[in-house]
Coordinates of C-alpha atoms in Angstrom, one line a residue:
M1125 CA -1.9 87.5 -65.2
K1126 CA -2.4 85.1 -62.3
K1127 CA 0.7 83.5 -60.8
T1128 CA 1.2 79.8 -61.1
D1129 CA 1.8 77.7 -57.9
L1130 CA 5.3 76.3 -57.7
I1131 CA 6.7 73.3 -55.8
L1132 CA 10.5 73.4 -55.2
I1133 CA 12.2 70.0 -55.1
L1134 CA 15.7 70.0 -53.6
D1135 CA 17.9 67.1 -54.9
F1136 CA 20.0 65.2 -52.4
G1137 CA 21.2 62.7 -55.0
S1138 CA 18.3 60.2 -55.3
Q1139 CA 17.8 58.2 -58.4
Y1140 CA 14.1 59.0 -58.1
T1141 CA 14.3 62.8 -57.9
Q1142 CA 13.1 63.3 -61.4
L1143 CA 10.2 61.0 -60.7
I1144 CA 9.0 63.4 -57.9
A1145 CA 8.8 66.2 -60.5
R1146 CA 7.1 63.8 -63.0
R1147 CA 4.4 62.9 -60.5
T1148 CA 3.7 66.5 -59.5
R1149 CA 3.5 67.6 -63.1
E1150 CA 1.1 64.7 -63.9
L1151 CA -1.2 66.4 -61.3
K1152 CA -0.8 69.6 -63.3
V1153 CA 1.3 71.2 -60.5
Y1154 CA 4.3 73.1 -61.7
S1155 CA 7.6 72.0 -60.0
E1156 CA 11.3 72.6 -60.4
I1157 CA 14.3 70.5 -59.3
H1158 CA 17.3 72.3 -57.8
P1159 CA 20.5 71.3 -56.0
Y1160 CA 20.1 70.8 -52.3
N1161 CA 22.3 73.9 -51.6
L1162 CA 19.9 76.4 -53.4
K1163 CA 19.7 79.7 -51.5
L1164 CA 16.1 79.3 -50.7
K1165 CA 15.3 82.7 -49.4
S1166 CA 16.7 84.7 -52.3
Y1167 CA 15.3 82.2 -54.9
I1168 CA 11.8 82.3 -53.5
K1169 CA 12.0 86.1 -53.5
E1170 CA 13.3 86.1 -57.1
K1171 CA 10.4 83.8 -58.2
S1172 CA 7.7 85.8 -56.5
G1173 CA 6.8 87.9 -59.5
L1174 CA 5.7 84.8 -61.5
Y1175 CA 5.1 82.0 -59.0
N1176 CA 3.6 81.3 -55.6
V1177 CA 6.0 78.9 -53.9
K1178 CA 3.6 76.5 -52.2
A1179 CA 6.0 73.9 -50.8
V1180 CA 9.5 72.5 -50.7
I1181 CA 10.2 68.8 -51.2
L1182 CA 13.4 67.3 -49.9
S1183 CA 14.4 64.3 -52.1
G1184 CA 15.9 61.0 -51.0
G1185 CA 19.6 60.4 -51.4
P1186 CA 22.4 57.8 -50.9
S1187 CA 24.2 59.5 -48.0
S1188 CA 23.9 58.9 -44.3
V1189 CA 22.6 62.1 -42.6
V1190 CA 24.9 61.5 -39.7
S1191 CA 27.9 61.5 -41.9
K1192 CA 30.1 64.7 -41.6
D1193 CA 30.1 65.4 -45.4
S1194 CA 26.5 64.5 -46.1
P1195 CA 24.5 67.2 -48.1
K1196 CA 22.3 69.3 -45.9
I1197 CA 20.1 72.4 -46.1
S1198 CA 20.9 74.9 -43.3
K1199 CA 18.9 75.2 -40.1
A1200 CA 18.4 78.9 -41.1
D1201 CA 16.8 77.9 -44.3
L1202 CA 14.5 75.4 -42.5
D1203 CA 13.6 78.1 -40.0
F1204 CA 12.8 80.5 -42.8
L1205 CA 10.4 77.9 -44.4
I1206 CA 8.7 77.3 -41.0
K1207 CA 8.4 81.1 -40.4
S1208 CA 7.0 81.6 -43.9
K1209 CA 4.5 78.8 -43.4
I1210 CA 5.8 77.0 -46.5
P1211 CA 5.1 73.3 -46.1
V1212 CA 8.0 70.9 -46.3
L1213 CA 7.9 67.2 -47.3
G1214 CA 11.0 65.1 -46.6
I1215 CA 11.2 61.9 -48.6
C1216 CA 13.5 59.1 -47.3
Y1217 CA 16.9 61.0 -46.8
G1218 CA 14.8 64.2 -46.7
M1219 CA 12.8 62.9 -43.7
Q1220 CA 16.0 61.8 -41.9
L1221 CA 17.4 65.3 -42.5
L1222 CA 14.4 67.0 -40.9
C1223 CA 14.8 64.7 -37.9
H1224 CA 18.5 65.4 -37.7
L1225 CA 18.1 69.2 -38.0
L1226 CA 15.4 69.3 -35.4
K1227 CA 17.2 67.2 -32.8
G1228 CA 15.3 63.9 -33.2
K1229 CA 17.2 60.7 -32.7
L1230 CA 18.3 58.3 -35.5
H1231 CA 21.0 55.8 -36.2
S1232 CA 22.9 54.7 -39.2
S1233 CA 23.0 51.0 -40.3
E1234 CA 25.4 49.4 -42.7
Q1235 CA 22.5 47.2 -43.8
R1236 CA 20.0 49.1 -46.0
Q1237 CA 16.3 48.4 -46.0
Y1238 CA 15.4 48.1 -49.7
G1239 CA 12.3 47.0 -51.5
H1240 CA 8.6 46.3 -50.6
T1241 CA 7.6 46.9 -47.0
K1242 CA 4.1 46.8 -45.4
I1243 CA 3.4 49.8 -43.2
Y1244 CA 0.6 50.5 -40.7
V1245 CA -0.9 54.0 -40.8
F1246 CA -2.4 55.5 -37.6
G1247 CA -3.8 58.8 -36.5
D1248 CA -5.6 61.4 -38.5
S1249 CA -2.9 62.7 -40.8
L1250 CA -4.1 64.7 -43.8
L1251 CA -1.2 63.1 -45.7
F1252 CA -2.9 59.7 -45.5
A1253 CA -6.5 61.0 -45.9
G1254 CA -8.7 58.4 -47.7
I1255 CA -5.8 55.8 -47.7
S1256 CA -6.0 52.3 -46.3
S1257 CA -4.5 51.8 -42.8
Q1258 CA -2.2 49.1 -44.3
I1259 CA -0.2 49.7 -47.5
N1260 CA 2.8 48.3 -49.3
V1261 CA 5.5 50.9 -49.9
W1262 CA 8.9 51.0 -51.5
M1263 CA 11.8 51.6 -49.1
S1264 CA 15.4 52.4 -49.8
H1265 CA 17.3 53.7 -46.8
G1266 CA 20.2 53.0 -44.4
D1267 CA 19.5 55.5 -41.6
S1268 CA 16.5 54.8 -39.3
I1269 CA 14.7 57.2 -36.9
D1270 CA 14.5 56.1 -33.2
S1271 CA 12.5 59.0 -31.9
V1272 CA 10.9 62.0 -33.7
P1273 CA 11.8 65.6 -32.9
E1274 CA 9.9 67.7 -30.4
K1275 CA 6.5 68.9 -31.8
F1276 CA 6.4 65.9 -34.2
K1277 CA 4.3 62.7 -34.0
P1278 CA 4.9 59.4 -35.9
T1279 CA 2.0 58.6 -38.3
S1280 CA 3.0 55.1 -39.6
K1281 CA 5.3 52.3 -38.7
S1282 CA 6.5 49.1 -40.4
I1283 CA 5.8 45.6 -39.2
N1284 CA 9.0 45.7 -37.2
S1285 CA 8.2 49.1 -35.6
V1286 CA 10.4 51.2 -37.8
I1287 CA 9.0 54.8 -38.0
C1288 CA 7.9 55.2 -41.6
S1289 CA 6.4 58.7 -41.5
M1290 CA 6.2 61.7 -39.1
E1291 CA 4.7 65.2 -39.1
S1292 CA 4.5 68.5 -37.2
E1293 CA 1.2 69.8 -38.5
K1294 CA 1.6 73.2 -36.7
Q1295 CA 5.0 73.7 -38.4
K1296 CA 3.8 72.2 -41.7
L1297 CA 6.6 69.7 -41.7
Y1298 CA 6.1 66.2 -43.0
G1299 CA 8.3 63.2 -43.5
L1300 CA 8.1 59.9 -45.4
Q1301 CA 10.6 57.1 -44.9
F1302 CA 9.4 55.5 -48.2
H1303 CA 9.2 56.7 -51.8
P1304 CA 5.6 57.8 -52.8
E1305 CA 6.9 58.8 -56.3
V1306 CA 7.7 55.2 -57.5
H1307 CA 4.9 53.1 -58.9
H1308 CA 5.8 50.3 -56.4
T1309 CA 4.3 52.3 -53.5
E1310 CA 0.5 51.7 -53.1
S1311 CA -1.4 55.0 -53.0
G1312 CA 1.8 56.9 -53.7
R1313 CA -0.1 59.3 -56.1
S1314 CA -2.8 59.8 -53.5
I1315 CA -0.2 60.7 -50.8
L1316 CA 1.3 63.3 -53.1
Y1317 CA -2.1 64.5 -54.1
N1318 CA -3.0 65.0 -50.4
F1319 CA 0.2 66.9 -49.7
L1320 CA -0.2 69.2 -52.7
F1321 CA -3.9 69.9 -52.5
K1322 CA -5.0 69.3 -48.9
I1323 CA -1.9 70.5 -47.1
C1324 CA -0.3 73.0 -49.5
N1325 CA -3.7 74.2 -50.9
V1326 CA -2.4 74.3 -54.5
R1327 CA -4.9 76.0 -56.7
N1328 CA -3.3 77.8 -59.6
L1329 CA -2.3 74.8 -61.8
F1330 CA 0.1 74.7 -64.8
E1331 CA -2.0 75.6 -67.9
P1332 CA -0.6 75.5 -71.5
E1333 CA -2.5 78.8 -72.3
S1334 CA -0.8 80.6 -69.4
F1335 CA 2.6 79.3 -70.3
I1336 CA 2.2 80.4 -74.0
E1337 CA 1.1 83.8 -73.0
A1338 CA 3.9 84.3 -70.4
K1339 CA 6.6 82.9 -72.6
T1340 CA 5.5 84.9 -75.7
E1341 CA 5.8 88.1 -73.6
E1342 CA 9.1 87.0 -72.2
I1343 CA 10.6 86.3 -75.7
K1344 CA 9.3 89.7 -77.0
N1345 CA 10.9 91.6 -74.1
T1346 CA 14.2 89.6 -74.4
V1347 CA 14.7 89.7 -78.2
K1348 CA 13.1 93.1 -79.0
K1349 CA 14.0 93.7 -82.7
N1350 CA 17.0 91.5 -82.9
K1351 CA 17.4 88.4 -85.1
V1352 CA 17.2 84.9 -83.8
L1353 CA 18.4 81.6 -85.3
L1354 CA 16.9 78.1 -84.8
A1355 CA 18.0 74.8 -86.1
L1356 CA 14.6 73.2 -87.1
S1357 CA 15.0 69.4 -87.4
G1358 CA 11.2 68.7 -87.6
G1359 CA 11.2 67.0 -84.2
V1360 CA 8.6 67.8 -81.7
D1361 CA 10.9 70.0 -79.5
S1362 CA 12.4 72.2 -82.2
S1363 CA 9.0 72.5 -83.9
V1364 CA 7.2 73.7 -80.9
A1365 CA 10.0 76.1 -80.0
A1366 CA 9.9 77.4 -83.6
I1367 CA 6.2 78.2 -83.6
L1368 CA 6.3 79.7 -80.1
V1369 CA 9.2 82.1 -81.0
H1370 CA 7.7 82.9 -84.4
N1371 CA 4.5 83.9 -82.8
A1372 CA 6.4 86.3 -80.6
I1373 CA 8.8 87.9 -83.1
G1374 CA 7.7 86.9 -86.6
D1375 CA 10.2 86.9 -89.4
N1376 CA 13.0 88.0 -87.0
L1377 CA 13.2 84.2 -86.3
I1378 CA 15.3 82.6 -89.1
C1379 CA 15.0 78.8 -89.1
I1380 CA 17.6 76.6 -90.7
H1381 CA 16.6 73.0 -91.7
I1382 CA 19.6 70.8 -92.5
D1383 CA 18.9 67.6 -94.5
N1384 CA 21.7 65.3 -93.3
G1385 CA 20.4 62.4 -95.4
L1386 CA 19.8 60.3 -92.2
M1387 CA 16.2 61.2 -91.6
R1388 CA 12.9 59.4 -92.3
K1389 CA 11.6 59.0 -95.8
D1390 CA 10.5 62.3 -97.3
E1391 CA 11.2 64.1 -93.9
S1392 CA 12.6 67.3 -95.3
R1393 CA 9.7 67.7 -97.8
K1394 CA 7.2 67.3 -95.0
V1395 CA 9.0 69.8 -92.8
L1396 CA 9.1 72.4 -95.6
E1397 CA 5.4 71.9 -96.4
L1398 CA 4.3 72.3 -92.8
F1399 CA 6.6 75.1 -91.6
K1400 CA 7.5 77.1 -94.7
T1401 CA 4.2 76.7 -96.7
H1402 CA 1.6 76.3 -93.9
F1403 CA 3.0 78.3 -91.0
R1404 CA 5.0 80.7 -93.3
L1405 CA 8.2 80.6 -91.2
N1406 CA 11.3 82.3 -92.4
L1407 CA 13.0 79.0 -93.2
N1408 CA 16.2 78.2 -95.1
F1409 CA 16.7 74.7 -96.4
V1410 CA 20.2 73.2 -96.7
N1411 CA 20.8 69.8 -98.4
A1412 CA 24.0 68.6 -96.7
S1413 CA 23.4 64.8 -97.2
E1414 CA 26.5 64.4 -99.3
I1415 CA 28.7 66.1 -96.7
F1416 CA 27.4 63.8 -93.9
L1417 CA 27.7 60.6 -95.9
G1418 CA 31.2 61.5 -96.9
K1419 CA 32.3 62.1 -93.3
L1420 CA 30.6 58.8 -92.3
K1421 CA 32.1 56.6 -95.0
G1422 CA 33.6 53.4 -93.5
V1423 CA 32.7 54.3 -89.9
T1424 CA 31.1 51.5 -87.9
D1425 CA 31.6 52.5 -84.3
P1426 CA 28.3 54.0 -82.9
E1427 CA 30.1 56.6 -80.7
K1428 CA 32.2 57.7 -83.7
K1429 CA 29.1 58.0 -85.8
R1430 CA 27.4 60.2 -83.2
K1431 CA 30.4 62.5 -82.7
I1432 CA 30.9 62.9 -86.5
I1433 CA 27.3 63.7 -87.0
G1434 CA 27.3 66.2 -84.1
K1435 CA 30.5 67.9 -85.3
T1436 CA 29.4 68.0 -88.9
F1437 CA 26.0 69.5 -87.9
I1438 CA 27.8 72.3 -86.1
E1439 CA 30.1 73.0 -89.0
V1440 CA 27.2 73.1 -91.5
F1441 CA 25.0 75.2 -89.2
E1442 CA 27.8 77.6 -88.4
K1443 CA 28.5 78.1 -92.1
E1444 CA 24.9 78.9 -92.8
A1445 CA 24.6 81.2 -89.8
K1446 CA 27.5 83.3 -91.0
K1447 CA 25.4 84.2 -94.1
I1448 CA 22.8 85.9 -91.9
K1449 CA 23.8 89.3 -90.5
D1450 CA 23.0 90.9 -87.1
V1451 CA 21.9 87.7 -85.3
K1452 CA 22.0 88.0 -81.5
Y1453 CA 20.2 84.9 -80.2
L1454 CA 20.0 81.2 -80.8
V1455 CA 16.9 79.1 -79.9
Q1456 CA 17.3 75.5 -78.7
G1457 CA 14.5 73.0 -77.9
T1458 CA 16.1 72.0 -74.5
L1459 CA 13.6 70.1 -72.3
Y1460 CA 13.5 69.9 -68.5
P1461 CA 15.1 66.4 -68.2
D1462 CA 18.2 67.7 -70.0
V1463 CA 18.3 70.7 -67.5
I1464 CA 17.9 68.3 -64.5
E1465 CA 20.9 66.2 -65.8
S1466 CA 23.1 69.3 -65.8
V1467 CA 22.1 70.9 -62.5
S1468 CA 21.2 68.1 -60.2
F1469 CA 23.1 67.1 -57.0
K1470 CA 25.1 64.5 -58.8
G1471 CA 25.7 66.5 -62.0
P1472 CA 25.3 64.9 -65.4
S1473 CA 24.7 61.1 -65.2
S1474 CA 27.3 58.8 -66.5
T1475 CA 27.3 58.7 -70.3
I1476 CA 25.6 55.6 -71.8
K1477 CA 25.7 57.2 -75.3
S1478 CA 26.5 60.7 -76.3
H1479 CA 23.8 63.1 -77.5
H1480 CA 24.1 66.4 -79.3
N1481 CA 20.5 67.7 -79.1
V1482 CA 21.3 70.0 -76.1
G1483 CA 24.0 72.6 -76.4
G1484 CA 27.0 71.8 -78.4
L1485 CA 27.2 74.8 -80.6
P1486 CA 30.7 76.6 -80.5
D1487 CA 31.3 79.5 -78.1
K1488 CA 32.8 81.5 -80.9
M1489 CA 29.3 82.0 -82.4
K1490 CA 28.8 84.5 -79.5
L1491 CA 25.0 84.1 -79.6
K1492 CA 22.9 84.4 -76.5
L1493 CA 20.8 81.3 -75.8
I1494 CA 17.0 81.2 -75.7
E1495 CA 15.4 77.9 -74.4
P1496 CA 11.7 78.5 -74.3
L1497 CA 10.8 74.9 -73.4
R1498 CA 13.5 74.3 -70.7
E1499 CA 10.9 74.1 -67.9
L1500 CA 8.8 71.4 -69.6
F1501 CA 8.6 67.6 -69.9
K1502 CA 7.8 66.0 -73.2
D1503 CA 4.1 65.5 -72.6
E1504 CA 3.8 69.2 -71.6
V1505 CA 5.6 70.2 -74.8
R1506 CA 3.1 68.2 -76.8
D1507 CA 0.2 70.0 -75.0
I1508 CA 1.8 73.3 -75.9
G1509 CA 2.3 72.3 -79.5
L1510 CA -1.4 71.4 -79.9
K1511 CA -2.5 74.7 -78.4
L1512 CA -0.2 76.4 -81.0
G1513 CA -2.0 74.7 -83.8
I1514 CA 0.7 72.1 -84.8
P1515 CA -1.2 69.1 -86.3
R1516 CA -1.8 66.2 -83.9
N1517 CA -0.2 63.6 -86.1
F1518 CA 3.0 65.7 -86.2
I1519 CA 3.1 66.4 -82.4
F1520 CA 2.5 62.7 -81.4
R1521 CA 5.1 61.2 -83.7
H1522 CA 7.4 58.7 -82.0
P1523 CA 10.8 60.0 -80.7
F1524 CA 13.5 60.0 -83.4
P1525 CA 17.2 60.1 -82.4
G1526 CA 19.4 63.1 -83.3
P1527 CA 21.9 61.0 -85.3
G1528 CA 18.9 59.5 -87.2
L1529 CA 19.2 56.3 -89.2
A1530 CA 22.9 56.2 -88.8
I1531 CA 22.5 54.5 -85.4
R1532 CA 19.9 52.1 -86.8
I1533 CA 22.3 50.7 -89.4
M1534 CA 24.6 48.3 -87.5
S1535 CA 27.5 48.8 -89.9
D1536 CA 29.0 51.5 -92.1
I1537 CA 26.7 53.9 -93.8
S1538 CA 25.9 54.0 -97.5
R1539 CA 23.2 55.6 -99.6
D1540 CA 21.9 52.1 -100.6
K1541 CA 21.6 51.0 -97.0
L1542 CA 19.8 54.3 -96.1
T1543 CA 17.4 53.9 -99.0
L1544 CA 16.6 50.3 -97.9
L1545 CA 16.0 51.2 -94.3
K1546 CA 13.9 54.2 -95.1
E1547 CA 11.6 52.1 -97.2
V1548 CA 11.3 49.4 -94.4
D1549 CA 10.7 52.1 -91.7
D1550 CA 8.0 53.8 -93.8
I1551 CA 6.2 50.4 -94.4
Y1552 CA 6.4 49.6 -90.7
I1553 CA 5.1 52.9 -89.4
T1554 CA 2.3 53.0 -92.1
E1555 CA 1.1 49.6 -91.2
L1556 CA 1.1 50.4 -87.4
K1557 CA -1.2 53.3 -88.2
K1558 CA -3.4 51.2 -90.4
F1559 CA -3.9 48.7 -87.6
N1560 CA -4.5 51.4 -85.0
L1561 CA -1.4 50.4 -83.1
Y1562 CA 0.8 53.5 -83.5
D1563 CA -0.7 55.6 -80.7
K1564 CA -0.4 52.6 -78.3
I1565 CA 3.4 52.5 -78.7
W1566 CA 6.0 54.9 -77.3
Q1567 CA 8.5 54.2 -80.1
A1568 CA 8.7 51.9 -83.0
F1569 CA 11.5 51.6 -85.6
A1570 CA 13.4 49.2 -87.8
V1571 CA 17.1 48.3 -87.6
L1572 CA 19.3 47.0 -90.4
L1573 CA 21.6 44.3 -89.1
P1574 CA 25.1 43.6 -90.4
V1575 CA 23.9 40.1 -91.2
Q1576 CA 22.9 38.3 -94.4
T1577 CA 21.0 35.0 -94.4
V1578 CA 20.0 32.4 -96.8
G1579 CA 16.4 32.5 -98.1
V1580 CA 14.3 31.3 -100.9
M1581 CA 12.7 33.9 -103.1
G1582 CA 10.5 32.3 -105.8
D1583 CA 12.4 29.3 -107.0
E1584 CA 15.8 30.9 -106.3
R1585 CA 18.2 30.9 -103.4
S1586 CA 18.7 34.4 -101.9
Y1587 CA 21.4 35.8 -99.6
E1588 CA 20.1 39.1 -98.3
N1589 CA 19.7 41.4 -95.3
V1590 CA 18.0 40.9 -91.9
I1591 CA 15.8 43.6 -90.5
A1592 CA 15.0 43.8 -86.7
L1593 CA 11.8 45.5 -85.7
R1594 CA 11.5 47.3 -82.3
A1595 CA 8.4 48.6 -80.6
V1596 CA 8.3 49.6 -76.9
R1597 CA 5.8 50.9 -74.4
S1598 CA 7.0 53.6 -72.0
T1599 CA 6.0 56.8 -70.2
D1600 CA 9.2 58.8 -70.3
G1601 CA 11.8 56.6 -72.1
M1602 CA 13.6 56.0 -68.8
T1603 CA 12.3 52.4 -68.7
A1604 CA 10.5 50.5 -71.4
D1605 CA 9.0 47.1 -72.2
F1606 CA 8.6 45.6 -75.6
F1607 CA 5.1 45.8 -77.2
H1608 CA 3.1 42.6 -77.4
F1609 CA 2.0 42.3 -81.0
E1610 CA -0.6 39.7 -82.1
K1611 CA 1.0 36.9 -84.2
E1612 CA -1.2 38.0 -87.1
F1613 CA 0.3 41.5 -87.2
L1614 CA 3.9 40.2 -87.0
T1615 CA 3.2 37.8 -89.9
H1616 CA 1.6 40.6 -91.9
I1617 CA 4.4 43.1 -91.4
S1618 CA 7.1 40.5 -92.1
N1619 CA 5.5 39.4 -95.4
K1620 CA 4.9 43.1 -96.4
I1621 CA 8.5 44.1 -95.8
I1622 CA 10.1 41.1 -97.5
N1623 CA 7.7 41.3 -100.5
S1624 CA 8.1 45.1 -100.9
V1625 CA 11.7 45.9 -100.2
K1626 CA 14.4 44.3 -102.4
G1627 CA 17.3 43.2 -100.4
V1628 CA 15.5 41.9 -97.3
N1629 CA 14.7 38.2 -96.8
R1630 CA 14.3 37.9 -93.0
V1631 CA 12.5 39.9 -90.3
V1632 CA 13.0 39.4 -86.6
Y1633 CA 11.3 41.1 -83.6
D1634 CA 13.2 42.5 -80.6
I1635 CA 11.7 41.4 -77.2
S1636 CA 14.2 43.0 -74.9
S1637 CA 13.2 45.5 -72.2
K1638 CA 14.9 48.6 -70.8
P1639 CA 16.8 47.8 -68.6
P1640 CA 18.9 45.8 -69.3
A1641 CA 18.7 46.8 -73.0
T1642 CA 18.4 50.3 -74.3
I1643 CA 15.5 51.4 -76.5
E1644 CA 17.8 52.2 -79.5
W1645 CA 20.3 49.5 -80.6
E1646 CA 23.2 52.0 -80.7

């Protein structure tokens, strides 16, 4: 089996590090993010059986490179990369670090240069091949380079003569003072393309078929004849993980689907039909809706809801797991953004809201973890799912939160409120599909507000619930903008919901973007 080409990204704390990986993956080039202090030589040797390491990218970061405690790779590691002829691209702080390690001159300024800057490209650098000599780029730095190291040449400058890029073609070292990974930089994708394909000569791209083949073999060799557990929610991640592992080990994979009562309308029935009947997975169904609703009774605080749901899920799952003998492994649908959060330079980002889709199962279960999707972004998981034969309409469903409808009810949870919201949500999603809008939207859902308003239904006064509709466009959920519906659709969906669902007499539409708002309301 041919080896996939790999780009290593070393994280020095930039808010944009994950975007570097996103941009390379969009070009079908496999990349991984690691902390800046990764032991490069041993890691590259360790990966050599599966991957060709084609380049190392040094990310940006908030530190000043001249500061005593700033993060750095060692000069020995840099010398190893040069000797191995592995190209290096330093971005922002990464460029300053190259300059510092190789005895160039730079200075630190308390005033950062931040935002759009016009730069002038000169010379015949492969990095800027086919790119205009004047481009607007996105800057975010405090340190500035006064003179480049020996064997380097500057390849662009700003209007006030700040060095914006440099390179040593012979040593295969390149630096950019700006961020090509953000969409604010003109031709940023082309610059990364040039680095990957013209300088690094990447050829063996990431292919779903190769991933499935390699991962299937890896799971077989790891599990052998042991039993494996998987909590199958019906979401994209757990579904793809389930089929991938099932194809490798068959009925030795035991899936547990827990109906917590907080899912979409008829969700459990659809999960059972697809995975137990169609794919013939070894699937156990547990109806725990009464348990969850009992634990949530009277709870209104969103963080408490999330923690109760997470804890209750673990309790129910653990109880079911004890019924199955000789289990050695647990499968989780962890994705690469979750991995990045836990291993990056800055560690897990500050908690905006707690999640329980990654980890969280108690240590006392003593199960070894298998995370077959941990190297993948969401769009890549969807590609894998399609190759595994999971129906397209299932794979491309909008994201759905782990705590389910509990965080879309802005008050305490009851069965009546859940029934009402499920009906509204089902109408909303059905009509989006009828109007060919569903696939144009990243995520759409309805929220039940803790508000009742006066209305007129027929000839009678009503005092009933308000529903807020949400629909956003996004690429990865990190930022989002509200979807611009035509007035005709908003009128149609409002009338449809109010006329069809008893207990609703008002519908509003959320026109907030992320940031400052989040996509979900809680």
